[in-house]
Amino acid sequence: SLLKSADISDQAIAAHDLVFFGSALALEGMDDTELSDLFRRAHKCGKITAMDASVAVKDNAVCKMDLLRETLQHTDIFIPSYEEASYLAQKTEVKDIMEAFRGFPLKVFGIKLGAEGCVLTSDFEQYIKLPPCKGMPVVDTTGAGDCFMGGFLCAYLKGWPLERCGRFGSAVSAFGISAIGASTAIPDFDSVLRFMKENEKA
């Protein structure tokens, strides 16, 4: 894709509460310079910025974190998968990966851990480890991370505590993987709340 920051107008940014970029490093036109410009403009408009990644392993001498270093200076929420976070940080232990992102002004950082749930922090001092939601069949994990991010951001915009945001995201993801296709089983808001209450009682 040749999408550039300039293709998203200030008017479009101003009309929304949050600017989310879901495939950092996947689009040729949106490199660190372009994406950081978009997020900088969003912050100038007083908007929340959030990012997920889609990292293809590149065997080169470039410091991997440099691929998003400037963008991370303007990112509020970043919750990549373990594989993506490990690639950028060039670390394998979760605690070491988390530490590698401490120097950025992130309001929320997390790592999606697949079948092991996720880990989240808002201050890099206290970490919340959440298991995945149970109670749904695992049919197709395509889009599981995207479902989590959609649910998490929905909850975050409602001003919920970090742990509840993570649980809501996990619940949406549980629905998402219960049918074939990335978005076939995405639920409505009330269905997720009911599912969360059922899980809390279990």
PDB file of N, CA, C and O in Angstrom, residues 30-90:
ATOM      1  N   MET A  30       3.713   3.568   4.847  1.00  0.00           N
ATOM      2  CA  MET A  30       3.615   4.073   6.221  1.00  0.00           C
ATOM      3  C   MET A  30       4.797   3.583   7.046  1.00  0.00           C
ATOM      4  O   MET A  30       4.675   2.734   7.933  1.00  0.00           O
ATOM      5  N   ASP A  31       5.957   4.124   6.764  1.00  0.00           N
ATOM      6  CA  ASP A  31       7.142   3.791   7.553  1.00  0.00           C
ATOM      7  C   ASP A  31       7.143   4.620   8.832  1.00  0.00           C
ATOM      8  O   ASP A  31       6.169   5.319   9.146  1.00  0.00           O
ATOM      9  N   ASP A  32       8.216   4.553   9.574  1.00  0.00           N
ATOM     10  CA  ASP A  32       8.287   5.251  10.864  1.00  0.00           C
ATOM     11  C   ASP A  32       8.068   6.750  10.708  1.00  0.00           C
ATOM     12  O   ASP A  32       7.378   7.385  11.517  1.00  0.00           O
ATOM     13  N   THR A  33       8.604   7.336   9.657  1.00  0.00           N
ATOM     14  CA  THR A  33       8.456   8.775   9.435  1.00  0.00           C
ATOM     15  C   THR A  33       7.001   9.152   9.189  1.00  0.00           C
ATOM     16  O   THR A  33       6.483  10.112   9.772  1.00  0.00           O
ATOM     17  N   GLU A  34       6.329   8.385   8.325  1.00  0.00           N
ATOM     18  CA  GLU A  34       4.942   8.692   7.983  1.00  0.00           C
ATOM     19  C   GLU A  34       3.996   8.410   9.146  1.00  0.00           C
ATOM     20  O   GLU A  34       3.103   9.207   9.453  1.00  0.00           O
ATOM     21  N   LEU A  35       4.200   7.285   9.814  1.00  0.00           N
ATOM     22  CA  LEU A  35       3.309   6.927  10.913  1.00  0.00           C
ATOM     23  C   LEU A  35       3.488   7.863  12.101  1.00  0.00           C
ATOM     24  O   LEU A  35       2.512   8.266  12.739  1.00  0.00           O
ATOM     25  N   SER A  36       4.720   8.242  12.379  1.00  0.00           N
ATOM     26  CA  SER A  36       4.955   9.177  13.482  1.00  0.00           C
ATOM     27  C   SER A  36       4.336  10.536  13.175  1.00  0.00           C
ATOM     28  O   SER A  36       3.827  11.224  14.064  1.00  0.00           O
ATOM     29  N   ASP A  37       4.340  10.930  11.903  1.00  0.00           N
ATOM     30  CA  ASP A  37       3.706  12.191  11.521  1.00  0.00           C
ATOM     31  C   ASP A  37       2.198  12.127  11.763  1.00  0.00           C
ATOM     32  O   ASP A  37       1.601  13.076  12.286  1.00  0.00           O
ATOM     33  N   LEU A  38       1.586  11.008  11.404  1.00  0.00           N
ATOM     34  CA  LEU A  38       0.148  10.840  11.630  1.00  0.00           C
ATOM     35  C   LEU A  38      -0.179  10.921  13.112  1.00  0.00           C
ATOM     36  O   LEU A  38      -1.116  11.633  13.514  1.00  0.00           O
ATOM     37  N   PHE A  39       0.596  10.220  13.941  1.00  0.00           N
ATOM     38  CA  PHE A  39       0.327  10.216  15.374  1.00  0.00           C
ATOM     39  C   PHE A  39       0.646  11.567  16.010  1.00  0.00           C
ATOM     40  O   PHE A  39      -0.035  12.001  16.944  1.00  0.00           O
ATOM     41  N   ARG A  40       1.658  12.241  15.512  1.00  0.00           N
ATOM     42  CA  ARG A  40       1.980  13.575  16.029  1.00  0.00           C
ATOM     43  C   ARG A  40       0.822  14.538  15.759  1.00  0.00           C
ATOM     44  O   ARG A  40       0.432  15.318  16.630  1.00  0.00           O
ATOM     45  N   ARG A  41       0.261  14.449  14.564  1.00  0.00           N
ATOM     46  CA  ARG A  41      -0.882  15.291  14.213  1.00  0.00           C
ATOM     47  C   ARG A  41      -2.098  14.945  15.064  1.00  0.00           C
ATOM     48  O   ARG A  41      -2.856  15.817  15.489  1.00  0.00           O
ATOM     49  N   ALA A  42      -2.274  13.647  15.343  1.00  0.00           N
ATOM     50  CA  ALA A  42      -3.387  13.226  16.190  1.00  0.00           C
ATOM     51  C   ALA A  42      -3.244  13.799  17.600  1.00  0.00           C
ATOM     52  O   ALA A  42      -4.218  14.292  18.186  1.00  0.00           O
ATOM     53  N   HIS A  43      -2.049  13.752  18.145  1.00  0.00           N
ATOM     54  CA  HIS A  43      -1.811  14.329  19.472  1.00  0.00           C
ATOM     55  C   HIS A  43      -2.028  15.842  19.471  1.00  0.00           C
ATOM     56  O   HIS A  43      -2.546  16.400  20.438  1.00  0.00           O
ATOM     57  N   LYS A  44      -1.656  16.477  18.392  1.00  0.00           N
ATOM     58  CA  LYS A  44      -1.867  17.925  18.274  1.00  0.00           C
ATOM     59  C   LYS A  44      -3.354  18.254  18.332  1.00  0.00           C
ATOM     60  O   LYS A  44      -3.747  19.311  18.824  1.00  0.00           O
ATOM     61  N   CYS A  45      -4.176  17.313  17.857  1.00  0.00           N
ATOM     62  CA  CYS A  45      -5.633  17.483  17.896  1.00  0.00           C
ATOM     63  C   CYS A  45      -6.230  16.980  19.209  1.00  0.00           C
ATOM     64  O   CYS A  45      -7.449  16.978  19.381  1.00  0.00           O
ATOM     65  N   GLY A  46      -5.377  16.511  20.115  1.00  0.00           N
ATOM     66  CA  GLY A  46      -5.855  16.029  21.403  1.00  0.00           C
ATOM     67  C   GLY A  46      -6.450  14.635  21.369  1.00  0.00           C
ATOM     68  O   GLY A  46      -7.245  14.277  22.243  1.00  0.00           O
ATOM     69  N   LYS A  47      -6.065  13.825  20.384  1.00  0.00           N
ATOM     70  CA  LYS A  47      -6.626  12.491  20.226  1.00  0.00           C
ATOM     71  C   LYS A  47      -5.707  11.420  20.806  1.00  0.00           C
ATOM     72  O   LYS A  47      -4.498  11.585  20.884  1.00  0.00           O
ATOM     73  N   ILE A  48      -6.298  10.294  21.172  1.00  0.00           N
ATOM     74  CA  ILE A  48      -5.550   9.136  21.636  1.00  0.00           C
ATOM     75  C   ILE A  48      -4.973   8.411  20.427  1.00  0.00           C
ATOM     76  O   ILE A  48      -5.627   8.307  19.390  1.00  0.00           O
ATOM     77  N   THR A  49      -3.753   7.930  20.549  1.00  0.00           N
ATOM     78  CA  THR A  49      -3.133   7.154  19.472  1.00  0.00           C
ATOM     79  C   THR A  49      -2.888   5.729  19.946  1.00  0.00           C
ATOM     80  O   THR A  49      -2.470   5.506  21.080  1.00  0.00           O
ATOM     81  N   ALA A  50      -3.173   4.780  19.075  1.00  0.00           N
ATOM     82  CA  ALA A  50      -2.994   3.377  19.423  1.00  0.00           C
ATOM     83  C   ALA A  50      -2.448   2.621  18.223  1.00  0.00           C
ATOM     84  O   ALA A  50      -2.730   2.976  17.073  1.00  0.00           O
ATOM     85  N   MET A  51      -1.689   1.581  18.498  1.00  0.00           N
ATOM     86  CA  MET A  51      -1.012   0.879  17.411  1.00  0.00           C
ATOM     87  C   MET A  51      -0.898  -0.614  17.715  1.00  0.00           C
ATOM     88  O   MET A  51      -0.737  -1.031  18.855  1.00  0.00           O
ATOM     89  N   ASP A  52      -1.020  -1.391  16.658  1.00  0.00           N
ATOM     90  CA  ASP A  52      -0.690  -2.812  16.671  1.00  0.00           C
ATOM     91  C   ASP A  52       0.360  -2.982  15.582  1.00  0.00           C
ATOM     92  O   ASP A  52       0.617  -2.056  14.815  1.00  0.00           O
ATOM     93  N   ALA A  53       0.963  -4.137  15.497  1.00  0.00           N
ATOM     94  CA  ALA A  53       2.033  -4.318  14.518  1.00  0.00           C
ATOM     95  C   ALA A  53       1.790  -5.559  13.670  1.00  0.00           C
ATOM     96  O   ALA A  53       1.007  -6.437  14.021  1.00  0.00           O
ATOM     97  N   SER A  54       2.467  -5.583  12.568  1.00  0.00           N
ATOM     98  CA  SER A  54       2.462  -6.765  11.705  1.00  0.00           C
ATOM     99  C   SER A  54       3.861  -6.842  11.115  1.00  0.00           C
ATOM    100  O   SER A  54       4.139  -6.289  10.061  1.00  0.00           O
ATOM    101  N   VAL A  55       4.735  -7.482  11.840  1.00  0.00           N
ATOM    102  CA  VAL A  55       6.156  -7.438  11.519  1.00  0.00           C
ATOM    103  C   VAL A  55       6.590  -8.663  10.729  1.00  0.00           C
ATOM    104  O   VAL A  55       6.452  -9.795  11.188  1.00  0.00           O
ATOM    105  N   ALA A  56       7.102  -8.428   9.558  1.00  0.00           N
ATOM    106  CA  ALA A  56       7.740  -9.492   8.782  1.00  0.00           C
ATOM    107  C   ALA A  56       9.225  -9.469   9.128  1.00  0.00           C
ATOM    108  O   ALA A  56       9.858  -8.417   9.110  1.00  0.00           O
ATOM    109  N   VAL A  57       9.763 -10.601   9.480  1.00  0.00           N
ATOM    110  CA  VAL A  57      11.163 -10.661   9.894  1.00  0.00           C
ATOM    111  C   VAL A  57      12.068 -10.220   8.745  1.00  0.00           C
ATOM    112  O   VAL A  57      11.950 -10.696   7.620  1.00  0.00           O
ATOM    113  N   LYS A  58      12.930  -9.270   9.061  1.00  0.00           N
ATOM    114  CA  LYS A  58      13.855  -8.747   8.056  1.00  0.00           C
ATOM    115  C   LYS A  58      15.278  -8.983   8.541  1.00  0.00           C
ATOM    116  O   LYS A  58      15.663  -8.501   9.602  1.00  0.00           O
ATOM    117  N   ASP A  59      16.024  -9.717   7.788  1.00  0.00           N
ATOM    118  CA  ASP A  59      17.403 -10.013   8.179  1.00  0.00           C
ATOM    119  C   ASP A  59      18.326  -8.903   7.676  1.00  0.00           C
ATOM    120  O   ASP A  59      18.846  -8.956   6.568  1.00  0.00           O
ATOM    121  N   ASN A  60      18.476  -7.892   8.493  1.00  0.00           N
ATOM    122  CA  ASN A  60      19.390  -6.809   8.142  1.00  0.00           C
ATOM    123  C   ASN A  60      20.034  -6.281   9.416  1.00  0.00           C
ATOM    124  O   ASN A  60      19.733  -6.729  10.510  1.00  0.00           O
ATOM    125  N   ALA A  61      20.926  -5.344   9.242  1.00  0.00           N
ATOM    126  CA  ALA A  61      21.705  -4.847  10.378  1.00  0.00           C
ATOM    127  C   ALA A  61      21.007  -3.725  11.132  1.00  0.00           C
ATOM    128  O   ALA A  61      21.518  -3.219  12.126  1.00  0.00           O
ATOM    129  N   VAL A  62      19.825  -3.326  10.662  1.00  0.00           N
ATOM    130  CA  VAL A  62      19.116  -2.218  11.308  1.00  0.00           C
ATOM    131  C   VAL A  62      18.639  -2.638  12.696  1.00  0.00           C
ATOM    132  O   VAL A  62      18.112  -3.741  12.870  1.00  0.00           O
ATOM    133  N   CYS A  63      18.820  -1.753  13.679  1.00  0.00           N
ATOM    134  CA  CYS A  63      18.275  -1.996  15.011  1.00  0.00           C
ATOM    135  C   CYS A  63      16.763  -2.104  14.865  1.00  0.00           C
ATOM    136  O   CYS A  63      16.123  -1.191  14.350  1.00  0.00           O
ATOM    137  N   LYS A  64      16.188  -3.218  15.262  1.00  0.00           N
ATOM    138  CA  LYS A  64      14.774  -3.458  15.005  1.00  0.00           C
ATOM    139  C   LYS A  64      13.875  -2.405  15.645  1.00  0.00           C
ATOM    140  O   LYS A  64      12.881  -1.995  15.067  1.00  0.00           O
ATOM    141  N   MET A  65      14.214  -1.957  16.851  1.00  0.00           N
ATOM    142  CA  MET A  65      13.389  -0.951  17.511  1.00  0.00           C
ATOM    143  C   MET A  65      13.387   0.356  16.732  1.00  0.00           C
ATOM    144  O   MET A  65      12.423   1.126  16.793  1.00  0.00           O
ATOM    145  N   ASP A  66      14.444   0.610  15.973  1.00  0.00           N
ATOM    146  CA  ASP A  66      14.503   1.827  15.174  1.00  0.00           C
ATOM    147  C   ASP A  66      13.424   1.863  14.092  1.00  0.00           C
ATOM    148  O   ASP A  66      13.095   2.931  13.573  1.00  0.00           O
ATOM    149  N   LEU A  67      12.862   0.720  13.769  1.00  0.00           N
ATOM    150  CA  LEU A  67      11.817   0.668  12.750  1.00  0.00           C
ATOM    151  C   LEU A  67      10.558   1.418  13.183  1.00  0.00           C
ATOM    152  O   LEU A  67       9.771   1.855  12.347  1.00  0.00           O
ATOM    153  N   LEU A  68      10.374   1.578  14.509  1.00  0.00           N
ATOM    154  CA  LEU A  68       9.205   2.299  15.028  1.00  0.00           C
ATOM    155  C   LEU A  68       9.577   3.297  16.120  1.00  0.00           C
ATOM    156  O   LEU A  68       8.706   3.778  16.838  1.00  0.00           O
ATOM    157  N   ARG A  69      10.841   3.619  16.234  1.00  0.00           N
ATOM    158  CA  ARG A  69      11.300   4.429  17.370  1.00  0.00           C
ATOM    159  C   ARG A  69      10.619   5.792  17.455  1.00  0.00           C
ATOM    160  O   ARG A  69      10.191   6.228  18.529  1.00  0.00           O
ATOM    161  N   GLU A  70      10.498   6.490  16.334  1.00  0.00           N
ATOM    162  CA  GLU A  70       9.883   7.816  16.358  1.00  0.00           C
ATOM    163  C   GLU A  70       8.382   7.712  16.593  1.00  0.00           C
ATOM    164  O   GLU A  70       7.798   8.501  17.337  1.00  0.00           O
ATOM    165  N   THR A  71       7.749   6.737  15.969  1.00  0.00           N
ATOM    166  CA  THR A  71       6.312   6.551  16.163  1.00  0.00           C
ATOM    167  C   THR A  71       5.980   6.269  17.615  1.00  0.00           C
ATOM    168  O   THR A  71       4.994   6.782  18.160  1.00  0.00           O
ATOM    169  N   LEU A  72       6.803   5.473  18.274  1.00  0.00           N
ATOM    170  CA  LEU A  72       6.556   5.138  19.678  1.00  0.00           C
ATOM    171  C   LEU A  72       6.639   6.353  20.591  1.00  0.00           C
ATOM    172  O   LEU A  72       6.086   6.340  21.693  1.00  0.00           O
ATOM    173  N   GLN A  73       7.289   7.404  20.139  1.00  0.00           N
ATOM    174  CA  GLN A  73       7.332   8.649  20.917  1.00  0.00           C
ATOM    175  C   GLN A  73       5.976   9.353  20.904  1.00  0.00           C
ATOM    176  O   GLN A  73       5.723  10.249  21.724  1.00  0.00           O
ATOM    177  N   HIS A  74       5.101   8.963  19.980  1.00  0.00           N
ATOM    178  CA  HIS A  74       3.794   9.615  19.843  1.00  0.00           C
ATOM    179  C   HIS A  74       2.647   8.622  19.987  1.00  0.00           C
ATOM    180  O   HIS A  74       1.526   8.899  19.570  1.00  0.00           O
ATOM    181  N   THR A  75       2.935   7.465  20.596  1.00  0.00           N
ATOM    182  CA  THR A  75       1.936   6.411  20.742  1.00  0.00           C
ATOM    183  C   THR A  75       1.480   6.307  22.190  1.00  0.00           C
ATOM    184  O   THR A  75       2.293   6.246  23.103  1.00  0.00           O
ATOM    185  N   ASP A  76       0.166   6.269  22.401  1.00  0.00           N
ATOM    186  CA  ASP A  76      -0.382   6.111  23.749  1.00  0.00           C
ATOM    187  C   ASP A  76      -0.543   4.640  24.117  1.00  0.00           C
ATOM    188  O   ASP A  76      -0.260   4.247  25.250  1.00  0.00           O
ATOM    189  N   ILE A  77      -1.021   3.831  23.166  1.00  0.00           N
ATOM    190  CA  ILE A  77      -1.324   2.430  23.444  1.00  0.00           C
ATOM    191  C   ILE A  77      -0.662   1.548  22.389  1.00  0.00           C
ATOM    192  O   ILE A  77      -0.871   1.737  21.195  1.00  0.00           O
ATOM    193  N   PHE A  78       0.142   0.595  22.842  1.00  0.00           N
ATOM    194  CA  PHE A  78       0.802  -0.335  21.920  1.00  0.00           C
ATOM    195  C   PHE A  78       0.731  -1.724  22.523  1.00  0.00           C
ATOM    196  O   PHE A  78       1.279  -1.973  23.592  1.00  0.00           O
ATOM    197  N   ILE A  79       0.006  -2.632  21.844  1.00  0.00           N
ATOM    198  CA  ILE A  79      -0.146  -4.001  22.344  1.00  0.00           C
ATOM    199  C   ILE A  79       0.131  -4.982  21.199  1.00  0.00           C
ATOM    200  O   ILE A  79      -0.796  -5.491  20.564  1.00  0.00           O
ATOM    201  N   PRO A  80       1.388  -5.230  20.898  1.00  0.00           N
ATOM    202  CA  PRO A  80       1.742  -6.176  19.830  1.00  0.00           C
ATOM    203  C   PRO A  80       1.642  -7.617  20.322  1.00  0.00           C
ATOM    204  O   PRO A  80       1.473  -7.878  21.513  1.00  0.00           O
ATOM    205  N   SER A  81       1.770  -8.546  19.390  1.00  0.00           N
ATOM    206  CA  SER A  81       1.859  -9.954  19.768  1.00  0.00           C
ATOM    207  C   SER A  81       3.252 -10.220  20.339  1.00  0.00           C
ATOM    208  O   SER A  81       4.174  -9.401  20.182  1.00  0.00           O
ATOM    209  N   TYR A  82       3.404 -11.381  20.966  1.00  0.00           N
ATOM    210  CA  TYR A  82       4.721 -11.740  21.493  1.00  0.00           C
ATOM    211  C   TYR A  82       5.759 -11.738  20.376  1.00  0.00           C
ATOM    212  O   TYR A  82       6.868 -11.222  20.550  1.00  0.00           O
ATOM    213  N   GLU A  83       5.415 -12.325  19.225  1.00  0.00           N
ATOM    214  CA  GLU A  83       6.360 -12.427  18.121  1.00  0.00           C
ATOM    215  C   GLU A  83       6.797 -11.040  17.645  1.00  0.00           C
ATOM    216  O   GLU A  83       7.984 -10.808  17.377  1.00  0.00           O
ATOM    217  N   GLU A  84       5.850 -10.130  17.547  1.00  0.00           N
ATOM    218  CA  GLU A  84       6.150  -8.768  17.081  1.00  0.00           C
ATOM    219  C   GLU A  84       6.978  -8.003  18.103  1.00  0.00           C
ATOM    220  O   GLU A  84       7.965  -7.349  17.759  1.00  0.00           O
ATOM    221  N   ALA A  85       6.577  -8.097  19.366  1.00  0.00           N
ATOM    222  CA  ALA A  85       7.304  -7.396  20.422  1.00  0.00           C
ATOM    223  C   ALA A  85       8.716  -7.944  20.581  1.00  0.00           C
ATOM    224  O   ALA A  85       9.677  -7.192  20.774  1.00  0.00           O
ATOM    225  N   SER A  86       8.847  -9.270  20.494  1.00  0.00           N
ATOM    226  CA  SER A  86      10.153  -9.908  20.607  1.00  0.00           C
ATOM    227  C   SER A  86      11.067  -9.477  19.457  1.00  0.00           C
ATOM    228  O   SER A  86      12.261  -9.222  19.663  1.00  0.00           O
ATOM    229  N   TYR A  87      10.520  -9.384  18.278  1.00  0.00           N
ATOM    230  CA  TYR A  87      11.292  -8.966  17.109  1.00  0.00           C
ATOM    231  C   TYR A  87      11.799  -7.536  17.276  1.00  0.00           C
ATOM    232  O   TYR A  87      12.980  -7.250  17.043  1.00  0.00           O
ATOM    233  N   LEU A  88      10.918  -6.634  17.695  1.00  0.00           N
ATOM    234  CA  LEU A  88      11.319  -5.232  17.851  1.00  0.00           C
ATOM    235  C   LEU A  88      12.340  -5.057  18.968  1.00  0.00           C
ATOM    236  O   LEU A  88      13.313  -4.317  18.826  1.00  0.00           O
ATOM    237  N   ALA A  89      12.111  -5.737  20.085  1.00  0.00           N
ATOM    238  CA  ALA A  89      13.009  -5.591  21.243  1.00  0.00           C
ATOM    239  C   ALA A  89      14.255  -6.446  21.122  1.00  0.00           C
ATOM    240  O   ALA A  89      15.240  -6.212  21.827  1.00  0.00           O
ATOM    241  N   GLN A  90      14.213  -7.459  20.242  1.00  0.00           N
ATOM    242  CA  GLN A  90      15.308  -8.429  20.119  1.00  0.00           C
ATOM    243  C   GLN A  90      15.584  -9.096  21.464  1.00  0.00           C
ATOM    244  O   GLN A  90      16.723  -9.299  21.872  1.00  0.00           O
TER     245      GLN A  90
END
